[in-house]
Amino acid sequence: MTTTTTSDLRSATSGTAAALRANRRRRAGRSILVTCALTVAVAALFVFTMMVGSFRIGAGEVIASVLHLSDNPSVDFVVRGLRLPTAAAALTVGLALGASGTIFQQVLRNPLASPDFVGITSGAGLAAAAGIVLLQAGGLVVSGLALGGAILAALAMYLLAWRDGVTGYRFILIGIGVAAFFEGLIGYVLSRAQLFEARQAMHWLIGSVGQASTTELLLLTGALVVLLPVAVLLQRPLGALDLGDDTARTLGARAELSRAGLLGTAVVLVALAVSVAGPIAFVALVAGPIANRLLGPAARGVLPAALVGAGLLLTADLVAVHLLPTPLPTGVVTGAVGAPYLLWLLATTNRQGAGG
Amino acid sequence: MTRLRAEGLTLGYDDRTIVDNLDVTVLDGKVTAIVGANACGKSTLLRGLARLLAPRAGTVLLDGRSLAELRNIDVAKVLGLLPQTPVAPDGITVADLVSRGRYPHQGWFRRWNDDDHDAVARALDATGTADLIDRPIRELSGGQRQRVWVAMALAQDTDLLLLDEPTTYLDINHQVELLRLLRKLNAESGKTIVIVMHDLNLACRYCDHLIAMSSGAIVAEGAPVDVVTGDLVEQVFGLNCLVVPDPIAGTPMVVPA
């Protein structure tokens, strides 16, 4: 009896299987298309930012110079010496922010849960500001302090939010509390500072891709080369985790371990990004939702989100440096664009009752 | 030989013990209902059986081995559970959600093959949700949504399936529809099914075996015809009632006195 019903079921499913295949193919196709289109767009922006400025250079010359294919001292000086570091910083910092933002949002299951809101960026900011003001530090020391501050803040929050595991809502609330505490301390540190150091600290706190040193860039690039593939691989447990812990465990995922791995990866990425460029606001918050809009819902695309982050930051840098009458730090532009998005997000999530 | 049983199982949250020193045997190939008043520990027991809650004492044995010794992923190939209020990411479609039931059968690099396709397609067909695959979960009615979740649990393709109050938020028509579906699955594939539920009449009508719980202990267990009496209902639910045969199936039916 069982055999006949099983074969009946098998034959009945052929139509469904075909529809399912078509559905899968469509989603996979869309994902590949979006990723390719984003890669092309980011590459184009990357080259374009090195073409414009007071000394205009053609795309071909820029590419040739970056790849060491030509030998033109004046072009090489402008491209490799002046523009490449900034463009590379915007690219890598954007990738890191986009990837870590979407991981945070997905693991904690809340669109507001980007690292700039849950205190990790503020932890970096506090450490950096304290270093600049109290230790008169500069350059790599500040970056190192920022890195340590971000990681310590993340660890502190993870421990504070721990109660038989970490849930999204607790983590976010504690993160917001921690962020407020750190912001207060940053204010205190700045109020104690001399004018010159306060200015320097303020500049760092707004965030700019123009301040990266070669060593920092190499470190961030190395981390991206290792951690982006790790993040893409960890998308598998993410597919179980975002159905809630009970379902995730039922499906055989090690929920706590996967979450710690994902958050750890995201924290290192965002900490390095912040230590290179300062706390650039909103890129981590908006990259994931934009990528999801492009990919379709619940697509978990870490790579597309990273590419969106890079695209956003390259654009923000173009606007900050070239379109505005006076060049501004990148963080001002991302903040001005990101704040309305945040308001819209708060308004719409509340309306759907999904704000937590 | 039973595949899933618990010995001396003690479960609790924080400093409260909910289920104390319980021995339970889940009958293979049967549909079992765990019934009891609110807060009697029936959902806690189910969570313990599905290793969502670590035992304070005692063990849960799957195929003779303690759940604590087995890898999560290996348990997940044999034992599935549908939680009481499952959550889904915003905007997820039916096809995507049901496909995620294949998680334990896939590896880090082996992602998707014909077995997965077949299992998902069978689950969709069995639950009558095949024409919904492109729809977001959010837009579905309560009954459709519950069938989609059952489809996800079916796609996991486990021999044992536990369901935590799957009928709670459904109207009477959808409750019956879901229970019939579970009966059908049990008849066709011999799947062992355990359902935690409130409605004693539906449990008697659609389940082979009843486990009645009160304050964390099992008060009675057996075929509904044998165990459901006025005294038992009085003892478990505190309800003074009359038990009469169901006019259609002849199973016990509880009528408040």
mmCIF file of C-alpha atoms in Angstrom, chain A residues 62-222:
data_model
loop_
_atom_site.group_PDB
_atom_site.id
_atom_site.type_symbol
_atom_site.label_atom_id
_atom_site.label_comp_id
_atom_site.label_asym_id
_atom_site.label_seq_id
_atom_site.Cartn_x
_atom_site.Cartn_y
_atom_site.Cartn_z
ATOM 1 C CA VAL A 62 43.781 55.547 -14.614
ATOM 2 C CA ILE A 63 43.455 51.794 -15.129
ATOM 3 C CA ALA A 64 46.874 51.571 -16.762
ATOM 4 C CA SER A 65 48.472 53.501 -13.953
ATOM 5 C CA VAL A 66 46.800 51.483 -11.160
ATOM 6 C CA LEU A 67 47.849 48.230 -12.798
ATOM 7 C CA HIS A 68 51.385 49.562 -13.368
ATOM 8 C CA LEU A 69 50.989 49.147 -17.129
ATOM 9 C CA SER A 70 52.099 52.636 -18.091
ATOM 10 C CA ASP A 71 54.917 54.885 -17.078
ATOM 11 C CA ASN A 72 53.816 58.478 -16.897
ATOM 12 C CA PRO A 73 55.259 60.153 -13.779
ATOM 13 C CA SER A 74 52.735 62.962 -13.486
ATOM 14 C CA VAL A 75 49.706 60.677 -13.966
ATOM 15 C CA ASP A 76 51.228 58.064 -11.675
ATOM 16 C CA PHE A 77 51.792 60.670 -8.973
ATOM 17 C CA VAL A 78 48.198 61.892 -9.073
ATOM 18 C CA VAL A 79 46.587 58.457 -9.456
ATOM 19 C CA ARG A 80 48.746 56.202 -7.331
ATOM 20 C CA GLY A 81 50.002 58.788 -4.913
ATOM 21 C CA LEU A 82 46.952 60.964 -4.279
ATOM 22 C CA ARG A 83 43.739 59.347 -5.460
ATOM 23 C CA LEU A 84 44.232 55.599 -5.186
ATOM 24 C CA PRO A 85 44.550 55.529 -1.375
ATOM 25 C CA THR A 86 41.266 57.402 -0.935
ATOM 26 C CA ALA A 87 39.457 55.381 -3.579
ATOM 27 C CA ALA A 88 40.792 52.112 -2.153
ATOM 28 C CA ALA A 89 39.761 53.189 1.344
ATOM 29 C CA ALA A 90 36.241 54.029 0.160
ATOM 30 C CA LEU A 91 36.035 50.674 -1.623
ATOM 31 C CA THR A 92 37.281 48.488 1.223
ATOM 32 C CA VAL A 93 35.591 50.388 4.036
ATOM 33 C CA GLY A 94 32.325 50.335 2.065
ATOM 34 C CA LEU A 95 32.584 46.581 1.473
ATOM 35 C CA ALA A 96 33.301 45.943 5.150
ATOM 36 C CA LEU A 97 30.493 48.205 6.407
ATOM 37 C CA GLY A 98 27.942 46.781 3.953
ATOM 38 C CA ALA A 99 28.759 43.172 4.836
ATOM 39 C CA SER A 100 28.847 43.680 8.594
ATOM 40 C CA GLY A 101 25.670 45.781 8.591
ATOM 41 C CA THR A 102 23.612 43.176 6.788
ATOM 42 C CA ILE A 103 24.975 40.378 9.004
ATOM 43 C CA PHE A 104 24.005 42.291 12.157
ATOM 44 C CA GLN A 105 20.554 43.060 10.807
ATOM 45 C CA GLN A 106 19.908 39.486 9.793
ATOM 46 C CA VAL A 107 21.341 37.770 12.867
ATOM 47 C CA LEU A 108 19.527 40.105 15.249
ATOM 48 C CA ARG A 109 16.458 40.092 12.993
ATOM 49 C CA ASN A 110 15.914 43.827 13.086
ATOM 50 C CA PRO A 111 16.562 46.465 10.397
ATOM 51 C CA LEU A 112 17.709 48.903 13.096
ATOM 52 C CA ALA A 113 20.417 46.577 14.373
ATOM 53 C CA SER A 114 23.321 47.957 12.399
ATOM 54 C CA PRO A 115 26.666 48.289 14.174
ATOM 55 C CA ASP A 116 26.447 52.104 14.225
ATOM 56 C CA PHE A 117 23.360 51.881 16.441
ATOM 57 C CA VAL A 118 24.287 49.133 18.826
ATOM 58 C CA GLY A 119 27.324 50.834 20.299
ATOM 59 C CA ILE A 120 30.183 49.161 18.458
ATOM 60 C CA THR A 121 31.041 52.258 16.459
ATOM 61 C CA SER A 122 30.714 54.406 19.574
ATOM 62 C CA GLY A 123 33.116 52.098 21.397
ATOM 63 C CA ALA A 124 35.652 52.695 18.639
ATOM 64 C CA GLY A 125 34.923 56.416 18.723
ATOM 65 C CA LEU A 126 35.444 56.653 22.479
ATOM 66 C CA ALA A 127 38.766 54.807 22.353
ATOM 67 C CA ALA A 128 39.984 56.919 19.438
ATOM 68 C CA ALA A 129 38.871 60.234 20.943
ATOM 69 C CA ALA A 130 40.453 59.346 24.279
ATOM 70 C CA GLY A 131 43.683 58.424 22.465
ATOM 71 C CA ILE A 132 43.769 61.691 20.521
ATOM 72 C CA VAL A 133 42.890 63.894 23.471
ATOM 73 C CA LEU A 134 44.514 62.214 26.443
ATOM 74 C CA LEU A 135 47.525 60.544 24.829
ATOM 75 C CA GLN A 136 48.038 63.014 21.973
ATOM 76 C CA ALA A 137 48.128 59.940 19.732
ATOM 77 C CA GLY A 138 47.856 59.986 15.971
ATOM 78 C CA GLY A 139 47.903 57.732 12.906
ATOM 79 C CA LEU A 140 48.171 54.010 13.523
ATOM 80 C CA VAL A 141 47.864 54.291 17.311
ATOM 81 C CA VAL A 142 44.432 55.888 16.953
ATOM 82 C CA SER A 143 43.379 53.194 14.515
ATOM 83 C CA GLY A 144 44.602 50.493 16.865
ATOM 84 C CA LEU A 145 42.717 52.048 19.760
ATOM 85 C CA ALA A 146 39.557 52.293 17.657
ATOM 86 C CA LEU A 147 39.875 48.636 16.688
ATOM 87 C CA GLY A 148 40.302 47.607 20.316
ATOM 88 C CA GLY A 149 37.432 49.844 21.440
ATOM 89 C CA ALA A 150 35.033 48.360 18.906
ATOM 90 C CA ILE A 151 35.915 44.789 19.803
ATOM 91 C CA LEU A 152 35.714 45.465 23.555
ATOM 92 C CA ALA A 153 32.352 47.201 23.153
ATOM 93 C CA ALA A 154 31.029 44.221 21.172
ATOM 94 C CA LEU A 155 32.284 41.748 23.774
ATOM 95 C CA ALA A 156 30.817 43.774 26.626
ATOM 96 C CA MET A 157 27.453 43.866 24.911
ATOM 97 C CA TYR A 158 27.497 40.178 24.108
ATOM 98 C CA LEU A 159 28.173 39.363 27.759
ATOM 99 C CA LEU A 160 25.571 41.831 29.038
ATOM 100 C CA ALA A 161 22.944 40.508 26.641
ATOM 101 C CA TRP A 162 23.720 36.873 27.483
ATOM 102 C CA ARG A 163 20.953 34.975 29.200
ATOM 103 C CA ASP A 164 20.838 31.369 28.058
ATOM 104 C CA GLY A 165 21.904 32.673 24.683
ATOM 105 C CA VAL A 166 21.644 36.054 23.038
ATOM 106 C CA THR A 167 18.390 37.250 21.511
ATOM 107 C CA GLY A 168 18.104 40.096 19.026
ATOM 108 C CA TYR A 169 15.875 42.374 20.998
ATOM 109 C CA ARG A 170 17.938 42.274 24.217
ATOM 110 C CA PHE A 171 21.137 42.817 22.275
ATOM 111 C CA ILE A 172 19.719 45.860 20.495
ATOM 112 C CA LEU A 173 18.366 47.475 23.655
ATOM 113 C CA ILE A 174 21.620 46.907 25.504
ATOM 114 C CA GLY A 175 23.515 48.152 22.444
ATOM 115 C CA ILE A 176 21.530 51.374 22.363
ATOM 116 C CA GLY A 177 22.193 51.855 26.079
ATOM 117 C CA VAL A 178 25.897 51.200 25.637
ATOM 118 C CA ALA A 179 26.012 53.581 22.663
ATOM 119 C CA ALA A 180 24.399 56.365 24.725
ATOM 120 C CA PHE A 181 26.880 55.749 27.543
ATOM 121 C CA PHE A 182 29.861 55.925 25.168
ATOM 122 C CA GLU A 183 28.526 59.056 23.450
ATOM 123 C CA GLY A 184 28.319 60.686 26.864
ATOM 124 C CA LEU A 185 31.898 59.725 27.635
ATOM 125 C CA ILE A 186 33.036 61.021 24.227
ATOM 126 C CA GLY A 187 31.413 64.354 25.104
ATOM 127 C CA TYR A 188 33.251 64.390 28.425
ATOM 128 C CA VAL A 189 36.604 63.602 26.783
ATOM 129 C CA LEU A 190 36.087 66.322 24.170
ATOM 130 C CA SER A 191 35.154 68.883 26.816
ATOM 131 C CA ARG A 192 38.489 68.256 28.533
ATOM 132 C CA ALA A 193 40.485 68.672 25.315
ATOM 133 C CA GLN A 194 42.616 71.542 24.018
ATOM 134 C CA LEU A 195 41.242 73.206 20.870
ATOM 135 C CA PHE A 196 43.667 71.563 18.452
ATOM 136 C CA GLU A 197 43.110 68.069 19.782
ATOM 137 C CA ALA A 198 39.353 68.572 20.005
ATOM 138 C CA ARG A 199 39.313 69.557 16.334
ATOM 139 C CA GLN A 200 41.348 66.534 15.401
ATOM 140 C CA ALA A 201 39.127 64.251 17.430
ATOM 141 C CA MET A 202 35.974 65.785 15.921
ATOM 142 C CA HIS A 203 37.355 65.254 12.429
ATOM 143 C CA TRP A 204 38.053 61.613 13.238
ATOM 144 C CA LEU A 205 34.607 61.156 14.807
ATOM 145 C CA ILE A 206 32.787 62.367 11.695
ATOM 146 C CA GLY A 207 34.636 59.832 9.602
ATOM 147 C CA SER A 208 36.457 60.314 6.345
ATOM 148 C CA VAL A 209 37.949 57.950 3.813
ATOM 149 C CA GLY A 210 40.722 60.431 3.097
ATOM 150 C CA GLN A 211 42.638 59.699 6.291
ATOM 151 C CA ALA A 212 43.658 56.081 5.745
ATOM 152 C CA SER A 213 47.304 55.045 5.852
ATOM 153 C CA THR A 214 48.715 52.325 3.613
ATOM 154 C CA THR A 215 49.265 49.922 6.509
ATOM 155 C CA GLU A 216 45.652 50.277 7.654
ATOM 156 C CA LEU A 217 44.415 49.726 4.129
ATOM 157 C CA LEU A 218 46.486 46.593 3.691
ATOM 158 C CA LEU A 219 45.180 45.247 6.994
ATOM 159 C CA LEU A 220 41.568 45.902 6.018
ATOM 160 C CA THR A 221 42.082 44.427 2.552
ATOM 161 C CA GLY A 222 43.624 41.312 4.085
#
